[in-house]
Coordinates of C-alpha atoms in Angstrom, one line a residue:
Chain A
X141 CA 2.8 24.5 7.9
X142 CA 6.3 24.6 9.4
X143 CA 7.4 27.2 6.5
X144 CA 5.0 29.7 7.4
X145 CA 6.2 29.4 11.2
X146 CA 9.8 30.0 9.9
X147 CA 8.7 32.8 7.5
X148 CA 7.2 34.3 10.5
X149 CA 10.6 33.9 12.4
X150 CA 12.1 35.7 9.8
X151 CA 9.9 38.5 9.4
X152 CA 10.3 39.0 13.2
X153 CA 14.1 39.2 12.6
X154 CA 13.6 41.7 10.0
X155 CA 11.0 43.6 12.2
X156 CA 13.8 43.9 15.0
X157 CA 15.6 45.6 12.3
X158 CA 18.8 43.4 13.2
X159 CA 19.2 42.7 9.4
X160 CA 20.0 46.5 8.4
X161 CA 22.9 46.6 6.2
X162 CA 23.2 43.2 5.7
X163 CA 23.1 43.5 1.8
X164 CA 26.2 45.5 2.1
X165 CA 28.3 42.4 3.5
X166 CA 27.7 41.1 -0.1
X167 CA 27.5 37.2 1.1
X168 CA 25.0 34.8 0.0
X169 CA 22.4 36.2 2.2
X170 CA 22.1 39.1 0.0
X171 CA 20.3 37.0 -2.4
X172 CA 17.4 36.2 -0.2
X173 CA 15.4 39.0 -1.2
X174 CA 12.3 36.5 -2.0
X175 CA 12.5 35.5 1.9
X176 CA 12.7 39.6 2.9
X177 CA 9.5 40.3 0.8
X178 CA 7.7 37.6 2.3
X179 CA 8.3 39.0 5.6
X180 CA 6.7 42.2 4.4
X181 CA 7.8 44.2 7.1
X182 CA 11.0 45.7 6.4
X183 CA 10.4 49.1 7.0
X184 CA 13.2 51.3 8.8
X185 CA 15.9 49.2 7.2
X186 CA 16.7 51.5 4.7
X187 CA 18.1 54.4 6.6
X188 CA 20.6 51.9 8.3
X189 CA 20.9 54.2 11.1
X190 CA 18.4 52.8 13.5
X191 CA 18.6 49.5 15.2
X192 CA 16.1 48.2 17.7
X193 CA 17.1 46.0 20.2
X194 CA 15.4 43.9 22.6
X195 CA 12.0 42.7 22.5
X196 CA 10.6 45.6 24.3
X197 CA 11.4 47.4 21.4
X198 CA 13.1 50.3 23.1
X199 CA 15.2 52.2 20.5
X200 CA 18.9 52.9 20.9
X201 CA 20.9 55.1 18.7
X202 CA 23.3 53.5 15.9
X203 CA 25.9 56.1 16.9
X204 CA 26.6 54.4 20.2
X205 CA 27.5 51.3 18.5
X206 CA 31.0 50.3 17.3
X207 CA 31.4 48.4 14.2
X208 CA 32.3 45.7 16.1
X209 CA 29.0 45.4 17.8
X210 CA 27.2 46.1 14.7
X211 CA 29.0 43.0 13.0
X212 CA 28.1 40.9 16.1
X213 CA 24.4 42.0 15.9
X214 CA 24.4 41.1 12.2
X215 CA 25.7 37.7 12.8
X216 CA 23.2 37.0 15.6
X217 CA 20.8 38.0 13.3
X218 CA 22.0 35.9 10.6
X219 CA 22.5 33.1 13.0
X220 CA 18.7 33.4 14.2
X221 CA 17.3 33.7 10.8
X222 CA 19.3 30.3 9.8
X223 CA 18.1 28.7 12.8
X224 CA 14.6 29.5 12.2
X225 CA 15.1 28.3 8.7
X226 CA 16.8 25.1 9.8
X227 CA 13.7 24.1 11.5
X228 CA 12.5 22.9 8.4
X229 CA 14.0 19.6 7.6
X230 CA 11.4 18.2 5.0
X231 CA 11.7 19.2 1.4
X232 CA 8.9 18.0 -1.1
X233 CA 9.1 17.1 -4.5
X234 CA 6.9 16.7 -7.6
X235 CA 5.9 13.5 -8.8
X236 CA 8.6 11.1 -10.4
X237 CA 11.2 14.3 -10.1
X238 CA 14.2 14.9 -7.9
X239 CA 14.3 18.6 -8.4
X240 CA 14.7 20.8 -5.5
X241 CA 12.1 23.4 -5.4
X242 CA 13.0 27.2 -5.3
X243 CA 11.5 27.8 -1.9
X244 CA 13.7 24.8 -0.6
X245 CA 17.0 26.3 -1.7
X246 CA 17.3 29.1 1.0
X247 CA 16.6 26.5 3.7
X248 CA 19.1 24.2 2.2
X249 CA 22.0 26.7 2.2
X250 CA 21.2 27.4 5.9
X251 CA 21.6 23.8 6.5
X252 CA 24.7 23.4 4.7
X253 CA 26.3 26.4 6.5
X254 CA 25.5 24.9 9.6
X255 CA 27.3 21.8 8.7
X256 CA 30.2 23.7 7.3
X257 CA 30.3 25.4 10.7
X258 CA 30.0 22.3 12.8
X259 CA 32.3 19.6 11.2
X260 CA 31.4 17.1 14.1
X261 CA 27.8 17.2 13.0
X262 CA 26.6 14.5 10.6
X263 CA 23.3 14.3 8.8
X264 CA 21.3 11.5 7.3
X265 CA 19.3 12.4 4.3
X266 CA 16.3 10.1 4.0
X267 CA 14.5 10.2 0.4
X268 CA 11.0 9.1 0.1
X269 CA 8.5 8.6 -2.7
X270 CA 4.7 8.3 -2.8
X271 CA 2.7 5.2 -3.0
X272 CA 2.1 5.5 -6.6
X273 CA 4.2 3.4 -9.2
X274 CA 6.5 0.4 -8.3
X275 CA 8.0 -0.1 -5.1
X276 CA 11.7 -0.7 -6.5
X277 CA 11.5 2.2 -9.0
X278 CA 10.1 4.5 -5.9
X279 CA 13.1 3.1 -3.9
X280 CA 15.4 4.3 -6.7
X281 CA 13.7 7.7 -7.1
X282 CA 13.9 8.2 -3.3
X283 CA 17.5 7.8 -3.4
X284 CA 17.7 10.1 -6.6
X285 CA 16.0 12.7 -4.2
X286 CA 18.5 12.1 -1.4
X287 CA 21.3 12.2 -3.7
X288 CA 20.0 15.7 -5.1
X289 CA 19.9 17.1 -1.7
X290 CA 23.0 15.7 -0.6
X291 CA 24.7 17.5 -3.7
X292 CA 23.1 20.7 -2.7
X293 CA 24.5 20.6 0.6
X294 CA 27.8 19.5 -0.4
X295 CA 28.0 22.3 -3.1
X296 CA 26.8 24.9 -0.5
X297 CA 29.5 24.1 2.1
X298 CA 29.0 20.8 3.7
X299 CA 31.3 18.2 3.9
X300 CA 30.3 14.9 1.9
X301 CA 31.7 12.8 5.1
X302 CA 28.9 14.5 7.2
X303 CA 26.1 13.3 5.0
X304 CA 24.6 9.8 4.7
X305 CA 21.9 8.9 2.3
X306 CA 19.1 6.2 2.8
X307 CA 16.0 5.6 0.4
X308 CA 12.9 4.2 1.7
X309 CA 11.3 4.4 -1.4
X310 CA 7.3 4.5 -0.4
X311 CA 7.7 2.3 2.7
X312 CA 7.4 5.0 5.1
X313 CA 4.8 7.6 4.4
X314 CA 4.4 10.7 6.2
X315 CA 0.8 10.7 5.6
X316 CA -1.5 7.8 5.3
X317 CA -4.0 7.8 2.5
X318 CA -4.4 7.7 -1.1
X319 CA -5.3 11.4 -1.8
X320 CA -3.3 13.9 -3.7
X321 CA -2.7 15.6 -0.4
X322 CA -1.2 12.8 1.2
X323 CA 1.0 11.9 -1.8
X324 CA 2.2 15.6 -2.1
X325 CA 3.5 15.2 1.5
X326 CA 4.9 11.8 1.1
X327 CA 7.2 12.6 -1.7
X328 CA 10.1 14.1 0.1
X329 CA 13.5 14.3 1.6
X330 CA 13.9 14.4 5.4
X331 CA 17.1 15.7 7.3
X332 CA 17.9 13.9 10.2
X333 CA 20.6 15.2 12.5
X334 CA 22.0 12.8 14.5
Chain B
X4 CA -5.4 -28.6 10.2
X5 CA -8.7 -26.4 10.2
X6 CA -12.0 -27.2 9.2
X7 CA -13.2 -25.1 6.6
X8 CA -16.6 -23.7 6.4
X9 CA -18.1 -23.0 3.0
X10 CA -20.5 -20.7 1.5
X11 CA -20.9 -20.9 -2.1
X12 CA -23.3 -18.5 -3.9
X13 CA -24.0 -18.2 -7.8
X14 CA -25.4 -15.2 -9.6
X15 CA -26.5 -15.4 -13.0
X16 CA -26.9 -14.9 -16.0
X17 CA -24.6 -11.9 -16.9
X18 CA -21.4 -12.5 -15.0
X19 CA -20.7 -15.4 -13.2
X20 CA -19.8 -14.3 -9.5
X21 CA -18.8 -16.6 -7.2
X22 CA -18.0 -15.6 -3.6
X23 CA -16.2 -18.5 -2.1
X24 CA -15.1 -17.7 1.7
X25 CA -13.1 -20.0 3.4
X26 CA -13.5 -18.9 6.8
X27 CA -11.1 -20.9 9.1
X28 CA -12.1 -20.7 12.7
X29 CA -10.0 -19.4 14.3
X30 CA -8.4 -17.2 11.6
X31 CA -4.7 -16.8 12.3
X32 CA -3.2 -13.6 11.5
X33 CA -1.1 -15.0 8.7
X34 CA -3.8 -17.0 6.8
X35 CA -5.2 -15.5 3.7
X36 CA -9.1 -15.4 3.2
X37 CA -10.0 -16.2 -0.5
X38 CA -12.5 -14.5 -2.4
X39 CA -13.3 -15.4 -6.0
X40 CA -14.8 -12.5 -7.5
X41 CA -15.1 -13.3 -10.9
X42 CA -15.4 -16.4 -12.8
X43 CA -14.4 -16.7 -16.4
X44 CA -17.5 -16.7 -18.8
X45 CA -15.8 -19.6 -20.9
X46 CA -15.2 -21.8 -17.5
X47 CA -15.4 -25.5 -18.2
X48 CA -18.2 -27.4 -16.3
X49 CA -16.7 -30.0 -14.2
X50 CA -18.0 -32.3 -11.5
X51 CA -15.7 -33.3 -8.7
X52 CA -17.8 -36.0 -7.0
X53 CA -17.0 -36.0 -3.0
X54 CA -14.3 -39.0 -2.8
X55 CA -15.6 -41.7 -0.5
X56 CA -13.6 -42.2 2.5
X57 CA -12.5 -45.1 4.5
X58 CA -10.1 -45.1 7.5
X59 CA -9.2 -42.3 9.8
X60 CA -9.3 -39.0 7.7
X61 CA -6.7 -36.0 8.8
X62 CA -8.9 -32.9 10.3
X63 CA -9.4 -30.1 7.8
X64 CA -10.9 -30.1 4.4
X65 CA -11.5 -33.0 2.5
X66 CA -9.4 -33.9 -0.4
X67 CA -12.2 -33.5 -3.1
X68 CA -13.1 -30.3 -1.7
X69 CA -9.5 -28.9 -2.2
X70 CA -9.5 -30.1 -5.7
X71 CA -12.8 -28.7 -6.4
X72 CA -11.6 -25.2 -5.0
X73 CA -8.4 -25.2 -6.8
X74 CA -9.9 -26.0 -10.1
X75 CA -12.5 -23.4 -9.5
X76 CA -9.7 -20.9 -8.6
X77 CA -8.0 -21.1 -11.7
X78 CA -11.0 -19.4 -13.5
X79 CA -10.9 -22.1 -16.1
X80 CA -13.4 -24.5 -14.5
X81 CA -17.1 -24.0 -13.3
X82 CA -17.4 -27.0 -10.7
X83 CA -20.8 -28.3 -9.9
X84 CA -21.9 -28.0 -6.4
X85 CA -22.2 -31.6 -4.8
X86 CA -25.7 -31.1 -3.7
X87 CA -26.8 -30.4 -7.3
X88 CA -25.3 -34.0 -8.5
X89 CA -27.8 -36.8 -9.4
X90 CA -25.5 -39.6 -7.9
X91 CA -22.0 -39.8 -6.1
X92 CA -20.1 -42.4 -8.1
X93 CA -16.7 -43.3 -6.5
X94 CA -15.6 -45.4 -9.4
X95 CA -15.6 -45.5 -13.3
X96 CA -18.2 -48.6 -13.4
X97 CA -20.6 -46.3 -11.3
X98 CA -20.6 -43.2 -13.6
X99 CA -23.8 -43.0 -15.9
X100 CA -22.8 -40.3 -18.4
X101 CA -26.4 -39.6 -19.4
X102 CA -26.8 -38.2 -15.9
X103 CA -23.8 -35.8 -16.3
X104 CA -24.7 -34.9 -19.8
X105 CA -28.1 -33.7 -18.4
X106 CA -26.4 -31.6 -15.9
X107 CA -24.3 -30.0 -18.7
X108 CA -21.0 -31.3 -17.4
X109 CA -18.1 -31.8 -19.5
X110 CA -15.8 -33.8 -17.1
X111 CA -16.3 -35.9 -13.9
X112 CA -13.6 -36.7 -11.5
X113 CA -14.6 -39.6 -9.1
X114 CA -12.2 -41.2 -6.4
X115 CA -11.7 -42.6 -3.2
X116 CA -9.6 -41.8 0.1
X117 CA -8.2 -44.4 2.1
X118 CA -5.9 -44.1 5.4
X119 CA -3.6 -46.6 6.8
X120 CA -1.5 -45.7 9.7
X121 CA 0.1 -42.4 8.8
X122 CA -0.4 -42.7 5.0
X123 CA -3.5 -41.3 3.0
X124 CA -4.1 -42.8 -0.3
X125 CA -6.1 -41.5 -3.1
X126 CA -7.6 -43.6 -6.1
X127 CA -8.9 -41.1 -8.7
X128 CA -10.4 -41.3 -12.3
X129 CA -11.2 -38.5 -14.8
X130 CA -13.9 -39.0 -17.5
X131 CA -14.9 -36.9 -20.4
X132 CA -18.6 -36.9 -20.4
X133 CA -19.3 -36.5 -24.2
X134 CA -16.7 -39.1 -25.2
X135 CA -17.8 -41.6 -22.2
X136 CA -13.9 -41.8 -22.2
X137 CA -11.4 -42.1 -19.2
X138 CA -8.7 -39.4 -19.6
X139 CA -6.7 -40.1 -16.4
X140 CA -6.6 -42.5 -13.7
X141 CA -4.0 -43.1 -10.9
X142 CA -3.1 -43.9 -7.3
X143 CA -1.4 -41.1 -5.3
X144 CA -0.2 -41.3 -1.8
X145 CA 1.1 -38.9 0.9
X146 CA 1.6 -38.4 4.7
X147 CA -1.5 -37.4 6.6
X148 CA 0.2 -34.3 7.5
X149 CA 0.3 -33.5 3.8
X150 CA -3.4 -34.2 2.7
X151 CA -3.4 -30.6 1.1
X152 CA -0.2 -31.6 -1.0
X153 CA -1.9 -34.7 -2.1
X154 CA -5.1 -32.7 -3.2
X155 CA -3.1 -30.0 -5.0
X156 CA -1.3 -33.0 -6.9
X157 CA -4.5 -34.3 -7.9
X158 CA -5.6 -30.8 -9.1
X159 CA -2.4 -30.6 -11.1
X160 CA -2.9 -33.9 -12.9
X161 CA -6.6 -33.2 -13.8
X162 CA -5.6 -29.8 -15.0
X163 CA -3.3 -31.1 -17.4
X164 CA -5.2 -34.0 -18.6
X165 CA -8.0 -31.3 -19.5
X166 CA -6.0 -28.3 -20.9
X167 CA -2.6 -30.1 -21.8
X168 CA -1.0 -27.6 -19.5
X169 CA 1.0 -28.2 -16.4
X170 CA -1.2 -27.3 -13.4
X171 CA 0.4 -24.8 -10.8
X172 CA -1.7 -26.1 -7.7
X173 CA 1.2 -27.4 -6.0
X174 CA 3.5 -24.4 -6.2
X175 CA 3.8 -21.7 -3.4
X176 CA 3.2 -18.1 -3.0
X177 CA 5.7 -15.8 -1.2
X178 CA 4.3 -12.3 -0.2
X179 CA 5.0 -9.7 2.4
X180 CA 2.3 -8.6 5.0
X181 CA 2.3 -5.3 6.9
X182 CA 0.6 -4.4 9.8
X183 CA 0.5 -0.7 11.1
X184 CA -0.3 0.3 14.4
X185 CA 0.4 3.6 15.6
X186 CA 3.7 4.4 14.7
X187 CA 4.9 0.7 14.7
X188 CA 5.0 -1.4 11.5
X189 CA 5.5 -5.0 11.6
X190 CA 6.6 -6.7 8.2
X191 CA 6.2 -10.3 7.8
X192 CA 7.6 -12.5 4.8
X193 CA 5.3 -15.3 4.3
X194 CA 5.2 -18.3 2.2
X195 CA 1.7 -20.3 1.7
X196 CA 0.1 -22.5 -0.9
X197 CA -1.3 -20.9 -4.1
X198 CA -4.7 -20.9 -2.4
X199 CA -3.4 -18.6 0.7
X200 CA -3.6 -21.8 2.9
X201 CA -0.6 -23.2 5.1
X202 CA 1.0 -19.6 5.4
X203 CA 4.2 -19.6 7.3
X204 CA 6.1 -16.9 8.5
X205 CA 9.7 -16.8 7.3
X206 CA 10.9 -13.3 8.5
X207 CA 9.5 -10.8 10.7
X208 CA 10.9 -7.1 10.8
X209 CA 9.9 -3.7 12.3
X210 CA 11.6 -2.3 9.1
X211 CA 10.3 -3.0 5.2
X212 CA 10.8 -6.3 3.6
X213 CA 10.6 -5.8 -0.4
X214 CA 11.0 -7.9 -3.7
X215 CA 10.9 -11.6 -2.5
X216 CA 12.0 -13.9 -5.5
X217 CA 12.3 -17.6 -6.0
X218 CA 15.3 -19.7 -6.5
X219 CA 14.6 -21.9 -9.7
X220 CA 14.3 -24.9 -7.3
X221 CA 12.0 -22.9 -5.1
X222 CA 14.3 -23.8 -2.1
X223 CA 15.4 -20.2 -1.5
X224 CA 14.2 -16.6 -1.6
X225 CA 16.2 -13.8 -2.3
X226 CA 14.6 -10.4 -0.9
X227 CA 15.5 -6.7 0.2
X228 CA 15.3 -6.2 4.1
X229 CA 15.8 -2.6 5.8
X230 CA 16.6 -4.6 9.0
X231 CA 19.9 -2.7 9.5
X232 CA 18.3 0.7 8.8
X233 CA 19.3 0.5 5.1
X234 CA 18.4 -1.9 2.1
X235 CA 20.4 -5.0 1.7
X236 CA 19.7 -8.0 -0.3
X237 CA 19.5 -11.5 1.4
X238 CA 19.3 -14.9 0.5
X239 CA 17.3 -17.0 2.6
X240 CA 17.2 -21.1 2.6
X241 CA 13.5 -21.9 3.4
X242 CA 14.1 -25.3 5.0
X243 CA 17.0 -24.4 7.3
X244 CA 16.0 -20.9 7.9
X245 CA 19.8 -20.2 6.9
X246 CA 20.3 -16.5 5.3
X247 CA 23.2 -14.7 4.0
X248 CA 23.4 -10.9 3.4
X249 CA 24.9 -11.2 0.0
X250 CA 24.7 -7.3 -0.9
X251 CA 25.1 -4.4 1.4
X252 CA 26.9 -1.6 -0.5
X253 CA 26.5 2.1 -0.1
X254 CA 23.7 3.0 -1.3
X255 CA 20.8 0.8 -3.0
X256 CA 20.9 -3.0 -2.9
X257 CA 17.7 -3.8 -4.3
X258 CA 15.4 -5.9 -6.8
X259 CA 17.0 -9.4 -6.7
X260 CA 16.4 -11.8 -9.7
X261 CA 17.7 -15.3 -10.1
X262 CA 19.4 -16.5 -12.8
X263 CA 18.1 -20.1 -14.1
X264 CA 20.8 -22.1 -12.8
X265 CA 20.4 -20.3 -9.3
X266 CA 24.1 -19.6 -9.2
X267 CA 23.7 -15.7 -9.6
X268 CA 21.5 -13.1 -9.1
X269 CA 20.6 -9.7 -10.9
X270 CA 20.3 -6.7 -8.5
X271 CA 20.3 -3.0 -8.6
X272 CA 23.2 -1.3 -6.8
X273 CA 23.8 2.5 -6.8
X274 CA 27.4 1.9 -5.1
X275 CA 28.9 3.6 -8.2
X276 CA 26.8 6.7 -8.1
X277 CA 23.2 5.7 -9.2
X278 CA 20.9 3.0 -9.7
X279 CA 22.5 0.3 -12.1
X280 CA 22.1 -3.3 -12.7
X281 CA 24.7 -5.8 -11.9
X282 CA 25.1 -9.5 -11.8
X283 CA 26.5 -11.0 -8.7
X284 CA 28.1 -14.6 -8.8
X285 CA 26.8 -16.2 -5.4
X286 CA 29.8 -18.4 -5.0
X287 CA 32.2 -15.7 -4.9
X288 CA 30.4 -12.2 -4.7
X289 CA 32.0 -11.2 -7.8
X290 CA 30.0 -8.4 -9.4
X291 CA 29.5 -7.6 -13.5
X292 CA 27.9 -4.1 -14.3
X293 CA 25.1 -4.5 -16.8
X294 CA 24.0 -1.2 -17.3
X295 CA 25.6 2.2 -17.6
X296 CA 23.5 5.2 -17.8
X297 CA 22.7 8.4 -15.8
X298 CA 19.1 7.2 -15.5
X299 CA 17.7 5.0 -12.9
X300 CA 18.0 1.6 -14.3
X301 CA 16.3 -1.2 -12.1
X302 CA 13.9 -3.9 -11.6
X303 CA 15.7 -6.5 -13.7
X304 CA 14.5 -9.7 -14.5
X305 CA 15.8 -12.7 -16.7
X306 CA 14.1 -13.5 -20.0
X307 CA 13.0 -16.9 -21.1
X308 CA 16.1 -17.5 -22.8
X309 CA 18.1 -16.9 -19.4
X310 CA 20.6 -14.8 -21.3
X311 CA 19.0 -11.6 -21.7
X312 CA 17.0 -9.5 -19.4
X313 CA 14.1 -6.7 -19.0
X314 CA 14.5 -3.8 -16.6
X315 CA 12.9 -0.7 -16.1
X316 CA 14.8 2.8 -17.0
X317 CA 13.8 6.3 -17.2
X318 CA 16.5 7.3 -19.8
X319 CA 13.7 8.5 -22.0
X320 CA 12.2 10.7 -19.4
X321 CA 9.7 8.3 -17.4
X322 CA 10.0 4.9 -16.4
X323 CA 9.7 2.5 -19.5
X324 CA 10.5 -1.3 -20.0
X325 CA 13.7 -2.2 -21.7
X326 CA 15.2 -5.7 -22.9
X327 CA 18.9 -6.5 -23.4
X328 CA 19.4 -9.7 -25.3
X329 CA 22.8 -10.2 -24.0
X330 CA 25.2 -8.6 -21.6
X331 CA 26.7 -6.4 -24.2
X332 CA 23.8 -5.8 -26.1
X333 CA 21.9 -2.2 -26.6
X334 CA 18.9 -2.1 -24.6
X335 CA 15.5 -2.0 -26.6
X336 CA 12.9 -0.1 -25.5
X337 CA 9.6 -2.4 -25.3
X338 CA 6.8 0.0 -24.1
X339 CA 5.5 3.2 -25.5
X340 CA 2.0 3.3 -24.5
X341 CA 1.9 5.4 -21.7
X342 CA 4.5 7.5 -19.6
X343 CA 5.0 5.1 -16.9
X344 CA 5.7 1.2 -17.3
X345 CA 7.7 -0.2 -14.8
X346 CA 8.6 -3.7 -13.1
X347 CA 8.6 -6.2 -16.0
X348 CA 7.8 -9.9 -15.2
X349 CA 7.9 -12.2 -18.5
X350 CA 6.2 -15.3 -18.7
X351 CA 8.1 -18.8 -19.2
X352 CA 7.3 -19.0 -22.9
X353 CA 8.7 -15.8 -23.8
X354 CA 5.3 -14.7 -25.5
X355 CA 4.6 -11.8 -23.4
X356 CA 5.9 -9.4 -20.6
X357 CA 3.9 -8.1 -17.8
X358 CA 4.2 -5.0 -16.1
X359 CA 2.8 -1.9 -13.9
X360 CA 1.1 0.3 -16.6
X361 CA 0.0 4.0 -15.9
X362 CA -3.2 5.1 -17.7
X363 CA -4.7 8.4 -17.1
X364 CA -4.2 8.6 -13.1
X365 CA -4.5 4.9 -12.4
X366 CA -2.1 2.4 -12.4
X367 CA -2.9 -1.2 -14.0
X368 CA -1.3 -4.4 -14.8
X369 CA -0.9 -4.6 -18.6
X370 CA 1.2 -6.8 -21.1
X371 CA 2.8 -6.6 -24.4
X372 CA 2.8 -9.3 -27.1
X373 CA 6.8 -9.2 -27.9
X374 CA 6.1 -10.4 -31.2
X375 CA 3.5 -8.1 -32.4
X376 CA 4.3 -5.4 -29.6
X377 CA 0.6 -4.8 -29.1
X378 CA -0.4 -4.1 -25.3
X379 CA -3.5 -5.1 -23.6
X380 CA -4.5 -3.5 -20.2
X381 CA -5.6 -6.5 -18.1
X382 CA -6.8 -5.0 -14.9
X383 CA -9.7 -2.7 -13.9
X384 CA -8.7 -2.0 -10.3
X385 CA -6.7 1.4 -9.8
X386 CA -3.5 1.0 -7.7
X387 CA -2.1 -2.1 -9.1
X388 CA 1.6 -3.4 -8.3
X389 CA 3.9 -6.1 -8.4
X390 CA 2.7 -8.6 -10.9
X391 CA 4.1 -12.3 -10.8
X392 CA 3.1 -14.7 -13.3
X393 CA 2.4 -18.5 -12.5
X394 CA 5.1 -20.7 -14.2
X395 CA 2.5 -22.2 -16.3
X396 CA 1.9 -18.9 -17.9
X397 CA -1.7 -19.3 -17.2
X398 CA -2.3 -16.9 -14.1
X399 CA -1.0 -13.8 -12.8
X400 CA -1.0 -12.3 -9.1
X401 CA -0.6 -8.8 -8.1
X402 CA -1.1 -6.5 -5.4
X403 CA -3.9 -3.8 -5.4
X404 CA -6.0 -1.7 -3.1
X405 CA -9.4 -2.4 -1.3
X406 CA -10.2 0.4 0.4
X407 CA -7.2 1.2 2.5
X408 CA -5.7 -1.9 2.6
X409 CA -3.5 -3.7 0.2
X410 CA -4.7 -7.3 -1.1
X411 CA -3.4 -9.9 -3.5
X412 CA -5.6 -10.7 -6.8
X413 CA -5.1 -13.4 -9.1
X414 CA -6.5 -13.1 -12.5
X415 CA -6.2 -15.3 -15.8
X416 CA -3.2 -14.2 -17.5
X417 CA -5.1 -13.1 -20.3
X418 CA -7.3 -10.8 -18.1
X419 CA -10.2 -13.3 -17.4
X420 CA -11.1 -14.7 -14.0
X421 CA -10.1 -13.4 -10.7
X422 CA -10.0 -14.2 -7.1
X423 CA -8.4 -12.0 -4.6
X424 CA -6.1 -12.8 -1.2
X425 CA -6.8 -10.0 1.5
X426 CA -4.9 -10.5 4.7
X427 CA -7.3 -11.1 7.6
X428 CA -5.5 -7.8 8.9
X429 CA -3.3 -5.3 7.5
X430 CA -1.8 -5.2 3.9
X431 CA -0.6 -8.1 1.9
X432 CA 1.8 -7.2 -1.0
X433 CA 4.8 -8.1 -3.2
X434 CA 3.6 -11.5 -4.3
X435 CA 5.9 -13.6 -6.0
X436 CA 4.7 -17.1 -7.7
X437 CA 7.2 -20.2 -7.2
X438 CA 8.5 -21.8 -10.0
X439 CA 7.2 -25.8 -10.6
X440 CA 9.4 -28.2 -9.0
X441 CA 9.3 -31.7 -10.7

C-alpha cells in the first residue's frame, strides 16, 4: 500500500535526524506523534545536538551549524516529509459514511499546506462509492465524501477557489469485483492535481 | 429483421422452468437475449395457434410466435407448444372446443395474416374454451416494417380481454449498457421493445450515463450524463435526436423525474450546498426547492396523484423512503424494515411503492403496501438495483448481477414469474419502463 511507502519515507526522514528539535517550533507538525511512532527509529533525536547529514551518514557537529542553517534543515525536512505524505492522494471511507479517517488527517493537512503555499495550484476532489446500494444515492454519497475532504482542506489552509469537487458515485471503481476488499478500495476520495 | 431460432424446454413438476432463448444470428451488440427463468405456478394455459399466412411475409419471427412469446414473458400465461396441438385452426368455425379442453387449455387464439403491397393485415379471434365463447375478434394492420408492433398490439388486446388489464407489450424499455475493456468504458443509452428486440442506441459516451426517465408521452427521455466530465441533466427527444442540457449547476445534477404533464422535472441538485430536491419548469428553467435538510435528499419520483412525491433521504441515519403529499407538506417516512431502503418507484394506482431494500448483506427489491404499511421482499437475487414498474402495474424490471455482469430481470410485480434480459456482452443496467401511449 502507498501508506506504507510514505511511512517508510517518513521513517527515513527521522532516521536522518533532520527532524531534531521540530517539536519546539510549536506548529501543527508537533501533533504528528502518531506518525513518528510509526517510524519507530527516532533515536538520537532527544539530544538535539547531533545532526546527521547526507546519505552516507557522516556526522557533523551541531556547533558548526548556524541557527539559520538549522531552520533551513528543518524546513527541508518538513518539506521532505510532507512531500512523502503528499504521494498519498486516495482516502478511504466506511460504508455509507463520509467521515475522514484519523490516519488520513495528517496527509490531508500536508495537501492543504501545499495548496496554501502554491496558490496557483488547483485540485479536483473526486468522490466515489462502492457498488452496493442505489446509483443516485451513491452519487450523493460520493459528493458528501468529496465535500468532507474539501472542507478539511479549506479549514487547513487551502483556498476554496483552488478546489473543485465532482462525484462519480459507483461509476468508476478503482477495483473491479464484488468482494469486501474491492468495496473497501472503491469507497474513496481521490485528489487530482492539475 | 432477424430470423429467430427457438428452443423451448419444459421442466416439471415442481417449478415450471422455461428457458427460452431467442438467439438471433448474428447477434448485434445491442440486442438483448431473453431468458425466462421461472414461470408463475398459476400461469393460465393458452394456445396461440400459428396464424395462416398469405402473400409475401416480412423476414423475421412470425406474428403468432411473437404473440406467444409475449404472453409467456408476462409470466401470467403458459402457452402450449404448437407441436402439441391436435389441430391448427385459423378461424372460429374451425375450433373444436373438445380438443382444446382435452389439452387442458383455457383460451385459444386463432388468426390469419395477409400482406398486400407494403401492408400487413392480421385478423384474429380469441375463444374461451370452457364457455365456448368468443371473447375478442378484430382486424389490425400495419406497415410490413412494423410487424413486431402489430404482434405486440395483438398481445395487448388478448391480455386485456382475459385479465381486464391493459397490456404493456407495446411499451418500450430504456436502459444503459456498459462495456469495459482495459481502461476504456463505453456507455450506451438504448431503447428497445419490452422483449429486448429492436434495440437502438440513442447516446454513446465514454463517461457514465445514468437514470433514464420517460416523459409521460414516451417521446422524450431525461437522463444524467457525465459527458462534460461532471453530471448534468439532459432532455432528449427520441424522434429527432435533439437534446438539451437542462441542468448543469455546480455539484450534483441528477435523478430526473417527469411531472404528469411533461412540463417539469423533479431533480436532485446540490448547488446550494448539499443534495436537495428541486422542481424545474422546463419552459423557462425556473427552480423551486422542495426539500431543505442537511442530509442527502435524492431519487425523487411523483406519486400517482401527480402532486406529491417519494424520495430517498438519510435524515434518520441511513437512507429511507419518504413521501411528501404536496410541496409544503412535512415529509412522512414510509420504510422502517431495514437500515437501507432507497430509490422509490410507485405503481400507477398508488397501492404500492417499490424500492431497493438491504437485508443482511444483500440488496433486494421490496415493496410496501401504502395502505397497510406491510413490506414484502420480492426478489431472491442479491445485488438488485433500479426497480421500474410496468405502466399496468403487473410487472417489474430491475437490474441485478449474474456473475460479474449486470443483467435486467423482469418479475411479476407480486414477486412471481421472472425472465432476465442480459446484454450479449458487458453490463446492462438502469432500466426504465415506458408509459403506455394511447
